[in-house]
JSON list of C-alpha atoms and ligand atoms in Angstrom, two decimals:
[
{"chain": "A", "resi": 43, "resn": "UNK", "atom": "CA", "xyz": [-19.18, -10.22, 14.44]},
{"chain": "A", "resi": 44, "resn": "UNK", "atom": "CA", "xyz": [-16.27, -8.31, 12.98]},
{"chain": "A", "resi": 45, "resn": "UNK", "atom": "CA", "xyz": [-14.25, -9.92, 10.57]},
{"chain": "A", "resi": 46, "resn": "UNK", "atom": "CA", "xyz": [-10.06, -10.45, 10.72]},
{"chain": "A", "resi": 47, "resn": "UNK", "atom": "CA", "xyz": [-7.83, -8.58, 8.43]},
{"chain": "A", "resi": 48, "resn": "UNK", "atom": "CA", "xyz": [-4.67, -10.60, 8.12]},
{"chain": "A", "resi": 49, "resn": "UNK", "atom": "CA", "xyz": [-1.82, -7.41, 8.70]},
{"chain": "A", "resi": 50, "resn": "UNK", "atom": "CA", "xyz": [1.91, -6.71, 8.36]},
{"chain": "A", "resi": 51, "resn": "UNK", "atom": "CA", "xyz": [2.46, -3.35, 9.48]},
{"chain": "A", "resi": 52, "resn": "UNK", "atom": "CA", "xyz": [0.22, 0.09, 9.41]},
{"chain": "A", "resi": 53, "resn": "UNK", "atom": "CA", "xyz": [1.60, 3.30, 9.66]},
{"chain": "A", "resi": 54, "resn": "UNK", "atom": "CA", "xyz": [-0.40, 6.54, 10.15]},
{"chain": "A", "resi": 55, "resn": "UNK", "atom": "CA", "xyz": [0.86, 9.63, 8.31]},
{"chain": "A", "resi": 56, "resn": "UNK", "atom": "CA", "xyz": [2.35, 8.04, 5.16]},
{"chain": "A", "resi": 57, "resn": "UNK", "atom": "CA", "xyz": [2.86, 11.31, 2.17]},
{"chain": "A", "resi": 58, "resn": "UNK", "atom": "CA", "xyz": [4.75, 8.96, -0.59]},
{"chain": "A", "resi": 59, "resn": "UNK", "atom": "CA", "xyz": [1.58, 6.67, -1.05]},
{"chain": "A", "resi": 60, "resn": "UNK", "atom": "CA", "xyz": [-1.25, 8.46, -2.70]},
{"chain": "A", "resi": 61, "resn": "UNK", "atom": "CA", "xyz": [-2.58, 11.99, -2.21]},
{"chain": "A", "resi": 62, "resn": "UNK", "atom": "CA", "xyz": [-2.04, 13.82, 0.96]},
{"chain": "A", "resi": 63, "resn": "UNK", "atom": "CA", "xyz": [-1.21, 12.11, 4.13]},
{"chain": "A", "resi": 64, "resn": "UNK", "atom": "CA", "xyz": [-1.95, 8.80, 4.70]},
{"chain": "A", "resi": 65, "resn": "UNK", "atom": "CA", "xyz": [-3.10, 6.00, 6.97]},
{"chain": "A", "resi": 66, "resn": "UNK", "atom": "CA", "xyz": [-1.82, 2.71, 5.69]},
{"chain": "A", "resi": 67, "resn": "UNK", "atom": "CA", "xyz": [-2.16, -1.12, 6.07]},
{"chain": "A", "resi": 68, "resn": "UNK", "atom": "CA", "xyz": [-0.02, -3.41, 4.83]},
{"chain": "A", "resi": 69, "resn": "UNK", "atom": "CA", "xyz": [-1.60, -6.37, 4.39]},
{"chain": "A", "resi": 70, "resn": "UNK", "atom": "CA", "xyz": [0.34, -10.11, 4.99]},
{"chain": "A", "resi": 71, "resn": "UNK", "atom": "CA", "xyz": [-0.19, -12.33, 2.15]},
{"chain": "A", "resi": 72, "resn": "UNK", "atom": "CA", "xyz": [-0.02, -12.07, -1.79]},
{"chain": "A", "resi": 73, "resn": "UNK", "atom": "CA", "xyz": [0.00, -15.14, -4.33]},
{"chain": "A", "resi": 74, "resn": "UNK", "atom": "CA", "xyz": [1.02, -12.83, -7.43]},
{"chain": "A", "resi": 75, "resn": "UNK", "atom": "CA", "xyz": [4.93, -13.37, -6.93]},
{"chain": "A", "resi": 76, "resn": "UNK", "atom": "CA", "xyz": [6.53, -10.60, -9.00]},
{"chain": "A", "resi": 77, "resn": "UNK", "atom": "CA", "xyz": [10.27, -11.39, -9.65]},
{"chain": "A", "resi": 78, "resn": "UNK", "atom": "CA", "xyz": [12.22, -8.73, -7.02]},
{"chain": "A", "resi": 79, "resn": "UNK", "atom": "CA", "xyz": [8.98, -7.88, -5.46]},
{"chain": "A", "resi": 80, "resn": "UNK", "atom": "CA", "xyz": [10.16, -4.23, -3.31]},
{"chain": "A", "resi": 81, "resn": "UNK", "atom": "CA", "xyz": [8.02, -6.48, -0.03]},
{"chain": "A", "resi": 82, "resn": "UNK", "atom": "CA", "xyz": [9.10, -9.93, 0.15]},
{"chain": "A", "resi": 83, "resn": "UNK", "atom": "CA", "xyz": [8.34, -10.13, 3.93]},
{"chain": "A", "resi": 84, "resn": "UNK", "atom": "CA", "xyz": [4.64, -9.57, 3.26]},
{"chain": "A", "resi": 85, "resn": "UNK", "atom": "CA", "xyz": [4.37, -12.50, 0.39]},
{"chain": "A", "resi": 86, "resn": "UNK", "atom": "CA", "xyz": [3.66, -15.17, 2.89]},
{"chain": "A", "resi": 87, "resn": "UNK", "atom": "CA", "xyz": [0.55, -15.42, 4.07]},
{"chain": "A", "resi": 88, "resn": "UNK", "atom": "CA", "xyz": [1.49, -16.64, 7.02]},
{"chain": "A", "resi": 89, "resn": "UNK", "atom": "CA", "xyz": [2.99, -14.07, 8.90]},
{"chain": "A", "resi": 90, "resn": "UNK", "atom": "CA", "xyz": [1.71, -10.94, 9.96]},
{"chain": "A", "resi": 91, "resn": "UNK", "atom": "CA", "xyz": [-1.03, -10.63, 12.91]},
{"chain": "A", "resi": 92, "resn": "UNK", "atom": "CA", "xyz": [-4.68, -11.04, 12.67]},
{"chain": "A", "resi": 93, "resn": "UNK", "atom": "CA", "xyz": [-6.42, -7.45, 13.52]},
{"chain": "A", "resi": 94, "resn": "UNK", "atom": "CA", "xyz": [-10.28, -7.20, 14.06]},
{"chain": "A", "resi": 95, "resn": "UNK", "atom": "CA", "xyz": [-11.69, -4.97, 11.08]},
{"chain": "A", "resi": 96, "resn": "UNK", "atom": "CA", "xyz": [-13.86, -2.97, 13.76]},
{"chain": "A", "resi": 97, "resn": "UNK", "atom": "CA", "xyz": [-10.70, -1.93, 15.82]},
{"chain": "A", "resi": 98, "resn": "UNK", "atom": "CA", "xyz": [-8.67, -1.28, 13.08]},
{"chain": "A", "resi": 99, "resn": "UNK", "atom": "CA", "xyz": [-11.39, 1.14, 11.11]},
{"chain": "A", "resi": 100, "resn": "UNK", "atom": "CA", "xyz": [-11.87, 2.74, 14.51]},
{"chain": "A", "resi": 101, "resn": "UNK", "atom": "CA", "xyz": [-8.09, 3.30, 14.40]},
{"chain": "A", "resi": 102, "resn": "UNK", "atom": "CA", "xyz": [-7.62, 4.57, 11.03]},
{"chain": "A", "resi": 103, "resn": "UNK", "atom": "CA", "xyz": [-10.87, 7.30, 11.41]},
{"chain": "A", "resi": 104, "resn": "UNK", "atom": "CA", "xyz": [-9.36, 8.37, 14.55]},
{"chain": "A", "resi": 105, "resn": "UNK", "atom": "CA", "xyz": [-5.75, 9.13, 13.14]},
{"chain": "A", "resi": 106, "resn": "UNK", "atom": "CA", "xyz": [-6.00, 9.35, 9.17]},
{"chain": "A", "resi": 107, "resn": "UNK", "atom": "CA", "xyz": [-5.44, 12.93, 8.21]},
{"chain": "A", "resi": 108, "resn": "UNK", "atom": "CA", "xyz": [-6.78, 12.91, 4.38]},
{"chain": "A", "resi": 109, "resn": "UNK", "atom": "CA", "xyz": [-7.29, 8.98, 3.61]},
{"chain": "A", "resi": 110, "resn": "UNK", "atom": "CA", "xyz": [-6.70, 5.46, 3.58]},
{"chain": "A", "resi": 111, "resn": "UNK", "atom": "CA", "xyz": [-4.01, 3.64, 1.50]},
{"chain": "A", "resi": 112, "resn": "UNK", "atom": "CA", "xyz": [-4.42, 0.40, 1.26]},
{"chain": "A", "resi": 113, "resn": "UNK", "atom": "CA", "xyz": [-1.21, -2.31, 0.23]},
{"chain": "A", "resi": 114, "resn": "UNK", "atom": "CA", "xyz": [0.94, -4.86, 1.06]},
{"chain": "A", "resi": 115, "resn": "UNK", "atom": "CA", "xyz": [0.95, -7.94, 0.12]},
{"chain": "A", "resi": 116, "resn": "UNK", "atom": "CA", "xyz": [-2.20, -8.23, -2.33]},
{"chain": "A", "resi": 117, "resn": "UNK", "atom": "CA", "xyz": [-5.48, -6.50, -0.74]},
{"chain": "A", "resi": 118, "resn": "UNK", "atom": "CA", "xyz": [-7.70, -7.97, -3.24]},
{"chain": "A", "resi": 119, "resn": "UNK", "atom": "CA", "xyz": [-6.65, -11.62, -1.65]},
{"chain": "A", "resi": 120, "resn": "UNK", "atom": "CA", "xyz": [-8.43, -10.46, 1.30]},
{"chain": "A", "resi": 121, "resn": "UNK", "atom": "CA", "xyz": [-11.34, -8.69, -0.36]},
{"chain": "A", "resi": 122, "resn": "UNK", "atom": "CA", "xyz": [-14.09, -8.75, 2.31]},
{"chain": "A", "resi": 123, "resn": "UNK", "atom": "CA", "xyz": [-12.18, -8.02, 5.35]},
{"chain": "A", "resi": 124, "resn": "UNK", "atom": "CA", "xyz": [-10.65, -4.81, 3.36]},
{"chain": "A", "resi": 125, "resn": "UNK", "atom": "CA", "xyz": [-13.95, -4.01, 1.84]},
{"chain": "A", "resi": 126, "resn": "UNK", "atom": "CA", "xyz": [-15.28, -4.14, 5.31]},
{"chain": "A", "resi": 127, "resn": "UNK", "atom": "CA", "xyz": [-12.51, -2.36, 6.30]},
{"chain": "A", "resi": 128, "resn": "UNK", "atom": "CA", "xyz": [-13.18, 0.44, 4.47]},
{"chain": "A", "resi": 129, "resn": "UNK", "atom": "CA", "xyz": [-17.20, 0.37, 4.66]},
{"chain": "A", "resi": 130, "resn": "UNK", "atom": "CA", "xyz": [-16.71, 0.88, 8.49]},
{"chain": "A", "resi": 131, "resn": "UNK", "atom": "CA", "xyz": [-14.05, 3.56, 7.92]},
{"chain": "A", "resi": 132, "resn": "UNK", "atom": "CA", "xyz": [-16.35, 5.28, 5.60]},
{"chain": "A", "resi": 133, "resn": "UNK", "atom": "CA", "xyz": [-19.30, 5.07, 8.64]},
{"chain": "A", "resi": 134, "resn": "UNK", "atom": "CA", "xyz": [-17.10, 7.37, 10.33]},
{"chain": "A", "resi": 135, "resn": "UNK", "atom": "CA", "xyz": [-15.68, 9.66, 8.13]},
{"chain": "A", "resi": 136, "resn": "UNK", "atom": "CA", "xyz": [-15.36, 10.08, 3.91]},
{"chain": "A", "resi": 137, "resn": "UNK", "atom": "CA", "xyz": [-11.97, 9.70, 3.60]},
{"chain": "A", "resi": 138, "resn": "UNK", "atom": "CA", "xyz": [-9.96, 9.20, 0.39]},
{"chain": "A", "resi": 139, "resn": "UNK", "atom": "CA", "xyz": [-9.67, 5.17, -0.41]},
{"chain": "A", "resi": 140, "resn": "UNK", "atom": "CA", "xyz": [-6.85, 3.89, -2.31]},
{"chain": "A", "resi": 141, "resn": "UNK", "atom": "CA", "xyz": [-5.51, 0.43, -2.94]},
{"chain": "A", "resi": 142, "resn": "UNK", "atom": "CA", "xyz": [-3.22, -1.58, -4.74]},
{"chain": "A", "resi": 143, "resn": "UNK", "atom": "CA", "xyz": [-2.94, -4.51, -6.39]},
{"chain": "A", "resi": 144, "resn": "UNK", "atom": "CA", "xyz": [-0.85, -7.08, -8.49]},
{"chain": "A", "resi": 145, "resn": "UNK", "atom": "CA", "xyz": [-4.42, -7.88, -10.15]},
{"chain": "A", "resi": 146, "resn": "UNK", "atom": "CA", "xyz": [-5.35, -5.63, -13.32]},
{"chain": "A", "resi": 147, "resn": "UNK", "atom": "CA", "xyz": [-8.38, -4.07, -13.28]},
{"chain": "A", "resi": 148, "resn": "UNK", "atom": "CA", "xyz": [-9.88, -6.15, -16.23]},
{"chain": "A", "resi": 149, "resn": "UNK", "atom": "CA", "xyz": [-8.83, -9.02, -14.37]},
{"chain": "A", "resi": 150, "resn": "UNK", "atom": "CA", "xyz": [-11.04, -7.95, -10.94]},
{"chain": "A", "resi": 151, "resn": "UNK", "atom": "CA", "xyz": [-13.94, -6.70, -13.10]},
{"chain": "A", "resi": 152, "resn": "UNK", "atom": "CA", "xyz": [-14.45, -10.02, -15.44]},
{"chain": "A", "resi": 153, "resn": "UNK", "atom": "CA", "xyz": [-12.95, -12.39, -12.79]},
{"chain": "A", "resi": 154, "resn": "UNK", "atom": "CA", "xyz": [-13.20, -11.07, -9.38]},
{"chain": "A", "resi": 155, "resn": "UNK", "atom": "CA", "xyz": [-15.09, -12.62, -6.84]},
{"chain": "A", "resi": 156, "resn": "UNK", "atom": "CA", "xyz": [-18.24, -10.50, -5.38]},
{"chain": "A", "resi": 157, "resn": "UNK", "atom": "CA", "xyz": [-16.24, -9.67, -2.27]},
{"chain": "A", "resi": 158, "resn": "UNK", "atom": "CA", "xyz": [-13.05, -7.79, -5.12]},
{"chain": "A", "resi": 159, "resn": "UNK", "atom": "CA", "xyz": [-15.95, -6.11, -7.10]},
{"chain": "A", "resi": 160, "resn": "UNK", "atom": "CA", "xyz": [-17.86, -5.16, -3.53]},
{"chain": "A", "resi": 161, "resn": "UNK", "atom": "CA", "xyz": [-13.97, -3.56, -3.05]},
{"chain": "A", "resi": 162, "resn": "UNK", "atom": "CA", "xyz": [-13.14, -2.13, -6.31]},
{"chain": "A", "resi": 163, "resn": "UNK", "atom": "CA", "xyz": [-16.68, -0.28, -6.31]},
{"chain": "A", "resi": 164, "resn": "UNK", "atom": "CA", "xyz": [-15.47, 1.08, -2.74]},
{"chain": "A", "resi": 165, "resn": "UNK", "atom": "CA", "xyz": [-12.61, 3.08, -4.01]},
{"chain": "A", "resi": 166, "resn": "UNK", "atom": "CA", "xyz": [-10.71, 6.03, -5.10]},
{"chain": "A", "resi": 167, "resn": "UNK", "atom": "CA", "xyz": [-7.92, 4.64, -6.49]},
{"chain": "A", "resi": 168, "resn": "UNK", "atom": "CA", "xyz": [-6.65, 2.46, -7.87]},
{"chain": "A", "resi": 169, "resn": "UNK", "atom": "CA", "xyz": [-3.28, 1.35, -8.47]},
{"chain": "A", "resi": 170, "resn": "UNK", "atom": "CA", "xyz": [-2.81, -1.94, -10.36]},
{"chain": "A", "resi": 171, "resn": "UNK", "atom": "CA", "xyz": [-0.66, -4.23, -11.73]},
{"chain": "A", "resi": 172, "resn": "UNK", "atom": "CA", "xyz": [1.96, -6.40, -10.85]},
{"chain": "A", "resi": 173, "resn": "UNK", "atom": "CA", "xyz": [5.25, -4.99, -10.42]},
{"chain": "A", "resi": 174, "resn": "UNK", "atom": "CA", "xyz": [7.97, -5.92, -13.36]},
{"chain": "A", "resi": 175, "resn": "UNK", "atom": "CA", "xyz": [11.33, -5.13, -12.77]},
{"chain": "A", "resi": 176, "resn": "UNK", "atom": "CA", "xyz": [12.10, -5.03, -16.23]},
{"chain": "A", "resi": 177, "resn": "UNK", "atom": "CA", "xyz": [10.49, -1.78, -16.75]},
{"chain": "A", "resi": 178, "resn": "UNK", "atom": "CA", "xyz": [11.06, -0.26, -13.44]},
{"chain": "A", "resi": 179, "resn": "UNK", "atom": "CA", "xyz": [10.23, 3.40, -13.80]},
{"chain": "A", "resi": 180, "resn": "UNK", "atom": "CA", "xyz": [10.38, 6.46, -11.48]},
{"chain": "A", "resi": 181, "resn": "UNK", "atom": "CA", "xyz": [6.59, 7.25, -11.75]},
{"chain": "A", "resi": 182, "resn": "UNK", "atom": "CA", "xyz": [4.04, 7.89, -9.09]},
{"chain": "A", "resi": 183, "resn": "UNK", "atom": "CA", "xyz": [3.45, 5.37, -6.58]},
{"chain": "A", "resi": 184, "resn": "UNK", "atom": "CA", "xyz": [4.15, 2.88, -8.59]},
{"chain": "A", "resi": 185, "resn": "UNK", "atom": "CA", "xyz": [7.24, 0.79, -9.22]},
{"chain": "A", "resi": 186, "resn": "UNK", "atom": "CA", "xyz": [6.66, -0.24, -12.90]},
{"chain": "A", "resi": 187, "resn": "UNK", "atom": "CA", "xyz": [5.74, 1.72, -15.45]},
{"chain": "A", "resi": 188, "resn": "UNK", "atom": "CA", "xyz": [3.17, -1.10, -16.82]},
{"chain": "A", "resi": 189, "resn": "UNK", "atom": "CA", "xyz": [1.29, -0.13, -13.26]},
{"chain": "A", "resi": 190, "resn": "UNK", "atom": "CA", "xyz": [-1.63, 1.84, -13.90]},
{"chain": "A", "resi": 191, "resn": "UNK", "atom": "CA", "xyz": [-3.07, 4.86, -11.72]},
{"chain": "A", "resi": 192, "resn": "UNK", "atom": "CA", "xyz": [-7.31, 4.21, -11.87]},
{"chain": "A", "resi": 193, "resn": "UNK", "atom": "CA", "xyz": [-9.22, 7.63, -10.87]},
{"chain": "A", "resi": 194, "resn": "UNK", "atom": "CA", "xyz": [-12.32, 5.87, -9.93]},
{"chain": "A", "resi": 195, "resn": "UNK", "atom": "CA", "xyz": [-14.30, 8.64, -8.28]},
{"chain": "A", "resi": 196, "resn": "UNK", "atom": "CA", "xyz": [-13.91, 12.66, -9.12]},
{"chain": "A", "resi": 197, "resn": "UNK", "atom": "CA", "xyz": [-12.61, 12.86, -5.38]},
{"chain": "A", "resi": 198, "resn": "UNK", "atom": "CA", "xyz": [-8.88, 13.16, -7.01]},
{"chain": "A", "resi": 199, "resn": "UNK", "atom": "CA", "xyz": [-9.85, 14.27, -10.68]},
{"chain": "A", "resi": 200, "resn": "UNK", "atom": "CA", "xyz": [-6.92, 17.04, -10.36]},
{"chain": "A", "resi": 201, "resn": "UNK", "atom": "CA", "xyz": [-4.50, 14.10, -10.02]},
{"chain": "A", "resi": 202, "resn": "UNK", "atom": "CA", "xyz": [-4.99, 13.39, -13.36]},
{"chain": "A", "resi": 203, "resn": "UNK", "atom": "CA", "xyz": [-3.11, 17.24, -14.39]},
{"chain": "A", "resi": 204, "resn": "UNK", "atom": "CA", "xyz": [-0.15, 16.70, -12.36]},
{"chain": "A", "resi": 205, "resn": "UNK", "atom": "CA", "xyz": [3.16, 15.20, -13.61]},
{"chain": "A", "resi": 206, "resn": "UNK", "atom": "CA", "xyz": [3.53, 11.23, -13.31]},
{"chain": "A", "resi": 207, "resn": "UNK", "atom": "CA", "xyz": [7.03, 11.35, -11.13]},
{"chain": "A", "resi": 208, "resn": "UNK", "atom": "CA", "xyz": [8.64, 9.77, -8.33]},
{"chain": "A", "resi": 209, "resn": "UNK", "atom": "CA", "xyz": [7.02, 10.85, -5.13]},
{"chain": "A", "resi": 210, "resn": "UNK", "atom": "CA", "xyz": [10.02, 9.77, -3.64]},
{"chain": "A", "resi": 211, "resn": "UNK", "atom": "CA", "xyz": [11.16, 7.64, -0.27]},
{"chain": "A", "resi": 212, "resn": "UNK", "atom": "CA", "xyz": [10.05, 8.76, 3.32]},
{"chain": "A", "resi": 213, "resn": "UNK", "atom": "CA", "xyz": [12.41, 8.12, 5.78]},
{"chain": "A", "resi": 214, "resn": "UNK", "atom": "CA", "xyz": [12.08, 8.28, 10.03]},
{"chain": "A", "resi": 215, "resn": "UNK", "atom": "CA", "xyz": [14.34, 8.15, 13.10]},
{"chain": "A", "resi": 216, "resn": "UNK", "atom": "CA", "xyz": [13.20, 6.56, 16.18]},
{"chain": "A", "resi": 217, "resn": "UNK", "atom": "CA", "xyz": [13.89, 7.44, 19.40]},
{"chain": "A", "resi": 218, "resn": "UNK", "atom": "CA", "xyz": [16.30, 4.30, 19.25]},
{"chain": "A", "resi": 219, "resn": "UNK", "atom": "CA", "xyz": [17.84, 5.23, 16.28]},
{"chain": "A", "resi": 220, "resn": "UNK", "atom": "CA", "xyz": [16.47, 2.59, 13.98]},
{"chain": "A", "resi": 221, "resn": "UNK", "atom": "CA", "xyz": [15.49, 4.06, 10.42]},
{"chain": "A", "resi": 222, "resn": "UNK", "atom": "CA", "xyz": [12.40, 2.95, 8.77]},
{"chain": "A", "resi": 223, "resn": "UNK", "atom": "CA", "xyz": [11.73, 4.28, 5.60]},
{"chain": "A", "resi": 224, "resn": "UNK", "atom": "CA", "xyz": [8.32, 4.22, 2.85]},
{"chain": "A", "resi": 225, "resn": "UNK", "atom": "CA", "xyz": [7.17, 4.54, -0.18]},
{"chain": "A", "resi": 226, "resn": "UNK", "atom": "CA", "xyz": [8.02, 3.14, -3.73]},
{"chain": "A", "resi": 227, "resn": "UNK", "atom": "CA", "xyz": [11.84, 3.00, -4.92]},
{"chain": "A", "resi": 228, "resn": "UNK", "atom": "CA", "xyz": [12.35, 5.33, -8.00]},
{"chain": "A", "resi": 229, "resn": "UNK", "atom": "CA", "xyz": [15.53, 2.72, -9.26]},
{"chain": "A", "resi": 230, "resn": "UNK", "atom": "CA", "xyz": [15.68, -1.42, -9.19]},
{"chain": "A", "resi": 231, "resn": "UNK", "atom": "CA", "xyz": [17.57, -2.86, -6.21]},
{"chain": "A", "resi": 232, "resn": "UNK", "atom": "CA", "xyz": [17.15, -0.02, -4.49]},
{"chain": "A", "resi": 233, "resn": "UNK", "atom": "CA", "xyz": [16.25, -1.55, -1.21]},
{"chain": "A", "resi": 234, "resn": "UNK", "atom": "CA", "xyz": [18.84, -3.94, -0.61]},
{"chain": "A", "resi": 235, "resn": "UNK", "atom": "CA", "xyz": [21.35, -0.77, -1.38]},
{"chain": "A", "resi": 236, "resn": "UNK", "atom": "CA", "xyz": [19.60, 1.13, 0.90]},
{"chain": "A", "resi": 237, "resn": "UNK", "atom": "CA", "xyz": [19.39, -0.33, 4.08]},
{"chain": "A", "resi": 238, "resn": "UNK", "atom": "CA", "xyz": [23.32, -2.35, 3.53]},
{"chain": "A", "resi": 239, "resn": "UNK", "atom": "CA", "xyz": [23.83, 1.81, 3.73]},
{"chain": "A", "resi": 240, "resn": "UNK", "atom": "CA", "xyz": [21.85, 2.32, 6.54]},
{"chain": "A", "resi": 241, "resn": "UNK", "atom": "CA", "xyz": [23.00, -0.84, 8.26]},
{"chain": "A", "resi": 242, "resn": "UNK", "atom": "CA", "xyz": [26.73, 0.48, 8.30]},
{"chain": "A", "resi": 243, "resn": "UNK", "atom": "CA", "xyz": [26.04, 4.10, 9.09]},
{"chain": "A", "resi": 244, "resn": "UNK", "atom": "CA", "xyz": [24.07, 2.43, 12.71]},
{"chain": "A", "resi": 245, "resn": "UNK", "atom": "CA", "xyz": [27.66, 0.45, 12.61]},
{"chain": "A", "resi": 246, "resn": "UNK", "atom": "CA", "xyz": [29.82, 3.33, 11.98]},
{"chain": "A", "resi": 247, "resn": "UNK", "atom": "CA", "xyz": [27.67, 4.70, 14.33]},
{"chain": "A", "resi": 248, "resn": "UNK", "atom": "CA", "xyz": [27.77, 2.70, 16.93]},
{"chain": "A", "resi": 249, "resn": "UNK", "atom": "CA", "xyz": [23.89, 1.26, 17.32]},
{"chain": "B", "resi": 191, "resn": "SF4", "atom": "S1", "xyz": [1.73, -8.06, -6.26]},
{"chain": "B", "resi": 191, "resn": "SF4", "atom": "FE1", "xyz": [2.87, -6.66, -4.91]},
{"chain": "B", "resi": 191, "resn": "SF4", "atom": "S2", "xyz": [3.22, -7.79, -2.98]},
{"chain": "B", "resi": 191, "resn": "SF4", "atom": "FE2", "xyz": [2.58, -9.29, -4.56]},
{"chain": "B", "resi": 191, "resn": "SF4", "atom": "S3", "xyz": [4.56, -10.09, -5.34]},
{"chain": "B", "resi": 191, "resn": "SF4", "atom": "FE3", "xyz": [3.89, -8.38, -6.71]},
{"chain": "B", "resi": 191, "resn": "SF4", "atom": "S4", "xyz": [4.91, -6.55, -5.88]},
{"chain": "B", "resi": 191, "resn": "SF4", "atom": "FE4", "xyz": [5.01, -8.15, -4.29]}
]
C-alpha cells in the first residue's frame, strides 16, 4: 500500500528552485515557525490535500524535465512519504533530488529519525536552515544567508563554481489572467509588496 504525502501545491517546470527545470511539491505542514516565513499558507498542517505517493511519483517521472525539488512547508516532517516519494521516482528515472528544510543538517544527522536519515541519504541537495529575516540575503535559492547549499552527490559538483546570487522570481499568466509567481524573494517583505502590486494592476485592469 502506497503511502499519503500531505501536499499544498506542485508545479512542473519550476527554473528558480535548484538546477535546471524543475518538478516541485510543496508540502502542507511545517512546525519550525520562522518569523515572516515567505509561505505562511503551507505552515498548518492541516490544509493542503492528501496525494498517494505512487500517483504522485508516477506524475513527477512523467513530466519532470531535469529533477525533483522538494519544499514547502518542512519535507523532513513528512520524511517517509517524501523518501518514498522519491525512491519510487528514482524506479523510474535518475533524476536530480533536492529538498529543503528549516532543520540543519547536523540537526537531521545526530537527531533525525530513520525515516529523515533514509531521506537525507536520498538526495542531491540540500538546502537547509530556517529562514531568518534578519539576514535576508539575495543568494541562491535561499532566503537567508545563514541557509546553507549541501552538494551531497557529484551529480551537481559544478554548482559549487558558479556565483551564489539571486536566481530570481518566476512569474506566469493564466489564461484567466491570474498571476502566480515562484521562487525565493531576493529582498524582505517582498511578497506582500508584490502581489498588493499585482492585485491593483488586475484592478486597474479590470479582472
Ligand atoms: S522552515 Fe520554511 S516553511 Fe517552515 S516556517 Fe521556516 S520558512 Fe516557513
Amino acid at each position: 500500500m502506497t503511502a499519503l504525502l500531505r501536499v499544498a501545491e506542485t508545479h512542473p517546470a519550476c527554473h528558480v528552485l535548484g538546477p535546471g527545470s524543475r518538478f516541485v511539491v510543496w508540502v502542507q505542514g511545517c512546525g519550525i515557525g520562522c518569523r515572516e516565513c515567505v509561505s505562511p499558507q503551507w505552515i498548518p498542517f492541516e490544509g493542503g490535500r492528501d496525494v498517494p505517493v505512487a500517483e504522485l511519483a508516477e506524475q513527477v517521472a512523467r513530466e519532470a524535465a531535469d529533477g525533483l525539488t522538494i519544499s514547502g512547508g518542512e519535507p523532513f516532517a513528512q520524511a517517509g512519504a517524501v523518501a518514498e516519494l522519491v525512491a519510487r521516482v528514482r524506479a523510474r528515472r535518475d533524476l536530480s533530488v533536492l529538498a529543503y528544510t528549516g532543520y540543519t543538517i547536523e540537526h537531521l544527522r545526530r537527531h533525525g529519525s530513520a525515516d529523515q536519515r533514509r531521506l537525507l541519504a536520498a538526495l542531491d541537495v540540500l538546502v537547509d536552515g530556517p529562514y531568518l529575516v534578519g539576514r535576508q540575503a539575495a543568494v541562491r535559492w535561499r532566503g537567508s544567508a545563514n541557509q546553507r547549499i549541501h552538494l551531497l552527490t557529484d551529480r551537481h559538483a559544478g554548482l559549487a563554481a558558479e556565483p551564489d546570487e539571486s536566481a530570481g522570481l518566476q512569474f506566469e499568466v493564466a489564461a484567466d489572467a491570474t498571476v502566480r509567481w515562484l521562487g525565493v524573494p531576493p529582498v524582505a517583505g517582498l511578497r506582500p509588496r508584490l502581489e498588493e502590486r499585482l492585485g491593483l494592476i488586475a484592478r486597474e485592469a479590470g479582472f
